[in-house]
mmCIF file of C-alpha atoms in Angstrom:
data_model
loop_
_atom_site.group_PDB
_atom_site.id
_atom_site.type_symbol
_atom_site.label_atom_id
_atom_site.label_comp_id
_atom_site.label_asym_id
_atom_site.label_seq_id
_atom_site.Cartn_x
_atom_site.Cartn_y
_atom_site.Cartn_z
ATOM 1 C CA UNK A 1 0.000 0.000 0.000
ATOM 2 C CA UNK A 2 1.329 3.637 -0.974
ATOM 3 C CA UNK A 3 1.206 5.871 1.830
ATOM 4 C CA UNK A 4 1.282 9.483 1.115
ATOM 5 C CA UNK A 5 3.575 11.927 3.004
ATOM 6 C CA UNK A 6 1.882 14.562 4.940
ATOM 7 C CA UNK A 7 3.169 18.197 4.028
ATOM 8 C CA UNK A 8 4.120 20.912 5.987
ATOM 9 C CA UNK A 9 1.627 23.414 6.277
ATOM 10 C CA UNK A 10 4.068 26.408 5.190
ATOM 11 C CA UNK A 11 8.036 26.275 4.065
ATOM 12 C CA UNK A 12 10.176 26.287 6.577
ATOM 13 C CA UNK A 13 14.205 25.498 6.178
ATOM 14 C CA UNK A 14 15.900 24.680 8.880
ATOM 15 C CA UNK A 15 19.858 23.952 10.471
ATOM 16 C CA UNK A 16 20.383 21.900 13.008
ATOM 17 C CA UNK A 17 23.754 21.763 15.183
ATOM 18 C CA UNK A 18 24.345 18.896 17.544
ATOM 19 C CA UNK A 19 26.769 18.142 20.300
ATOM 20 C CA UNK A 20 28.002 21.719 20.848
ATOM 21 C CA UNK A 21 30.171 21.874 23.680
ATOM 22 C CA UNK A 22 27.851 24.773 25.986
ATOM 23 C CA UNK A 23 25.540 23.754 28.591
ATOM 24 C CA UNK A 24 21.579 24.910 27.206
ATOM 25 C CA UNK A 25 20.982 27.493 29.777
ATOM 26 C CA UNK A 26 23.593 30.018 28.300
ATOM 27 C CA UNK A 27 22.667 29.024 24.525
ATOM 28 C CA UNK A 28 18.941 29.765 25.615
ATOM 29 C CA UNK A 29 19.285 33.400 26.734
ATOM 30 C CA UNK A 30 20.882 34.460 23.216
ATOM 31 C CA UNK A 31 18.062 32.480 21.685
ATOM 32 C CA UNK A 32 15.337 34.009 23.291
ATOM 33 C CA UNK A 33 16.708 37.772 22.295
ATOM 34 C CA UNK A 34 16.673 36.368 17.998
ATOM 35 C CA UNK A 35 13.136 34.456 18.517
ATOM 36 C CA UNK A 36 10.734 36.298 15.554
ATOM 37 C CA UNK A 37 12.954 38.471 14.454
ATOM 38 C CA UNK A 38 14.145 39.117 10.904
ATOM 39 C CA UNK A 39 17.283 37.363 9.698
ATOM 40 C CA UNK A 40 19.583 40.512 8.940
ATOM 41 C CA UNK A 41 18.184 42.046 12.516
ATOM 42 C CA UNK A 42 19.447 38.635 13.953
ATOM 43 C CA UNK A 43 22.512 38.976 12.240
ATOM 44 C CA UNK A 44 23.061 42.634 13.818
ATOM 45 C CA UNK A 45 22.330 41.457 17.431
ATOM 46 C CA UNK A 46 24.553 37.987 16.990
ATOM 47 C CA UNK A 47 27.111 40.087 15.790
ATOM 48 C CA UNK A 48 26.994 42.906 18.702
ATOM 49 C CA UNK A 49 26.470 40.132 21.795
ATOM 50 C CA UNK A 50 29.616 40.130 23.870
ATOM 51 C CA UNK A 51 29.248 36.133 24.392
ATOM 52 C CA UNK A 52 30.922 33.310 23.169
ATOM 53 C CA UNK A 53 27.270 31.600 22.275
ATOM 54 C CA UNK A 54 27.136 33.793 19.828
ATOM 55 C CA UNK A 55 29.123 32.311 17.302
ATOM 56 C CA UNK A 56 27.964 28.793 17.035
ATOM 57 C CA UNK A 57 24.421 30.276 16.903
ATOM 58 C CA UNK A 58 25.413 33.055 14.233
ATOM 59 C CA UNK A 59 26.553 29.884 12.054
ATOM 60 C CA UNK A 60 23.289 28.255 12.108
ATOM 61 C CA UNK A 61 21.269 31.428 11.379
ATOM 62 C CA UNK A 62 23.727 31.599 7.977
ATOM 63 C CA UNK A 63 23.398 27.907 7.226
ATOM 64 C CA UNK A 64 19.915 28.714 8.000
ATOM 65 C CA UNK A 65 19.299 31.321 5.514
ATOM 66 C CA UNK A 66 22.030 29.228 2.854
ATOM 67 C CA UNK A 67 19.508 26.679 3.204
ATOM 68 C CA UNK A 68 16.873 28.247 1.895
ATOM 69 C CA UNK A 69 18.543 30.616 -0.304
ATOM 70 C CA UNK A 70 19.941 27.199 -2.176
ATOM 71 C CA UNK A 71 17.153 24.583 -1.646
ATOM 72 C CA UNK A 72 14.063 26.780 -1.838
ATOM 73 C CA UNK A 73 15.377 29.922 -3.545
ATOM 74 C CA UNK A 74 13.779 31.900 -1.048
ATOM 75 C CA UNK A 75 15.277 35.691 -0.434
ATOM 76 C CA UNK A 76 17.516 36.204 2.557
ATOM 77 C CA UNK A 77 15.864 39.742 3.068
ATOM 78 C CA UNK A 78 12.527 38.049 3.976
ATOM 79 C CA UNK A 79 13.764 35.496 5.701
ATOM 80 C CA UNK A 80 12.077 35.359 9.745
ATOM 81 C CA UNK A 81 13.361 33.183 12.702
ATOM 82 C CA UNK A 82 9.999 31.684 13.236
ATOM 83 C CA UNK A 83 11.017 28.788 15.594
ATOM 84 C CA UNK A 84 14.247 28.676 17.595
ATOM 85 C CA UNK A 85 15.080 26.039 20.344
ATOM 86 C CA UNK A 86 17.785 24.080 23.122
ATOM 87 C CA UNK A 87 17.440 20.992 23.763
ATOM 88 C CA UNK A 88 20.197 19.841 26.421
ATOM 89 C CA UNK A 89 22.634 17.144 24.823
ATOM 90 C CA UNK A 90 24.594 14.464 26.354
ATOM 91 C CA UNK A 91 27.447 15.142 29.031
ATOM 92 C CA UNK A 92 31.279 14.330 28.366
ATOM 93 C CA UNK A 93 32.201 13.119 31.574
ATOM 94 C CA UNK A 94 36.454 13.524 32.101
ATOM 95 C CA UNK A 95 38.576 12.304 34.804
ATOM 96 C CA UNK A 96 41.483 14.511 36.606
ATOM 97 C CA UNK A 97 43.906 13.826 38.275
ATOM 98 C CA UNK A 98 43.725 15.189 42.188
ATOM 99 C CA UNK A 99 45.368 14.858 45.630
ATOM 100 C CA UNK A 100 47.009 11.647 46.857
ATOM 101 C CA UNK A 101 45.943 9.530 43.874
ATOM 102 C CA UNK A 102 42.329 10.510 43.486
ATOM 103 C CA UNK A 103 40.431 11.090 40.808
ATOM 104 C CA UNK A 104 37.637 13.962 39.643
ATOM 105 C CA UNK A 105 35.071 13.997 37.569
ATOM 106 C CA UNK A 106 34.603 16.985 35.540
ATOM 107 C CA UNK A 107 31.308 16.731 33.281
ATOM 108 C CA UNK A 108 31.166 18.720 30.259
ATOM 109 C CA UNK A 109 27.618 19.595 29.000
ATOM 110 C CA UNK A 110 26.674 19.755 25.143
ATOM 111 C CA UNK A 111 23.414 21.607 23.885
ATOM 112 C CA UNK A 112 21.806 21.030 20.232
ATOM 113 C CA UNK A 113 20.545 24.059 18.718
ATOM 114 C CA UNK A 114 17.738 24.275 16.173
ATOM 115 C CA UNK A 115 16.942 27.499 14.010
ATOM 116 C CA UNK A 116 13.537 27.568 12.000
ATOM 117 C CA UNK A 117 13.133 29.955 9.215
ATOM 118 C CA UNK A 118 10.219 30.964 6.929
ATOM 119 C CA UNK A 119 9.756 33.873 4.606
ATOM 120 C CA UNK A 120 7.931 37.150 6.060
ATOM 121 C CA UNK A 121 4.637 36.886 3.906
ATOM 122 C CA UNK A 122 3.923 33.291 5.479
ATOM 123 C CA UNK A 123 4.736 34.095 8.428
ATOM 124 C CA UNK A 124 1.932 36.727 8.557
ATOM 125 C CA UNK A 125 -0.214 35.743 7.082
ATOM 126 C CA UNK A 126 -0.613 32.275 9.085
ATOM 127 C CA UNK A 127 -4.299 30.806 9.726
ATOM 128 C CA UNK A 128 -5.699 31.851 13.062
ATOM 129 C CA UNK A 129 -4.859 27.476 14.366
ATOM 130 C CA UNK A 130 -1.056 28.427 13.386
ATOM 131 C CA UNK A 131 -0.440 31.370 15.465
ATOM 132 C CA UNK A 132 0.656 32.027 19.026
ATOM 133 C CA UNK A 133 -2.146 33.626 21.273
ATOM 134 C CA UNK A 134 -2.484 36.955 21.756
ATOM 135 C CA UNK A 135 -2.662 39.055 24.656
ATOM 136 C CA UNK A 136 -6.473 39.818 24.999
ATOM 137 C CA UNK A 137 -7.353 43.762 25.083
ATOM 138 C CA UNK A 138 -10.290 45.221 27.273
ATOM 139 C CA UNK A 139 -11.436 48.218 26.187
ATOM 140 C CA UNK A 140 -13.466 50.361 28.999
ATOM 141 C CA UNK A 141 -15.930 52.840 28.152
#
């Protein structure tokens, strides 16, 4: 029996980086400050962030964009971060050498980084089941 594949709803293009050597929690608060935005005003902030999570995820955001410039031949200038995540990896575990023949563990935690992008007109013009929720406004007369 042929099975046919479900489709994505919209066009997304993706890069995915695994095993990078940063524990999630400082990976997450760059990730949280490109979430929605465009790619070039991504670019700008990645590029201006004093910290060394910056790079790995300024990399993906390119390969990103790459990915859909090549694949999809979708233009970089309308290009939004729709969906960005950390997801906590596995730990390298080391040994050291201490005091009178002891050893220490020393973990070292990994993080894998996803960056969604879609072009500006889809993401706008979502269906109402697609979108996040909005803040309700009450307006008192």
């Amino acid at each position: 029996m042929i099975r046919k594949r479900k489709r994505k709803p919209f066009l997304e293009v993706y890069a995915l980086g695994q095993y990078i050597r940063m524990s999630a929690h400082k990976a997450r608060r760059i990730i949280d400050q490109i979430r929605g935005r465009s790619y070039e005003e991504a670019l700008m902030i990645l590029e201006l962030m004093p910290y060394r999570a910056c790079h790995p995820i300024l990399k993906l955001v390119y390969s990103a964009a790459s990915n859909g410039n090549h694949n999809k031949g979708f233009n970089k200038g309308s290009l939004v971060i729709s969906k960005a995540e950390v997801n906590e990896g596995t730990t390298i575990k080391r040994l050291k050498p201490r005091a009178r023949g002891r050893s220490y563990l020393i973990k070292r935690p990994t993080c894998h980084i996803t960056i969604v992008l879609t072009t500006l007109d889809e993401y706008e013009f979502r269906p109402f089941w697609y979108q996040e929720p909005r803040k309700k406004k009450f307006f008192f007369f």
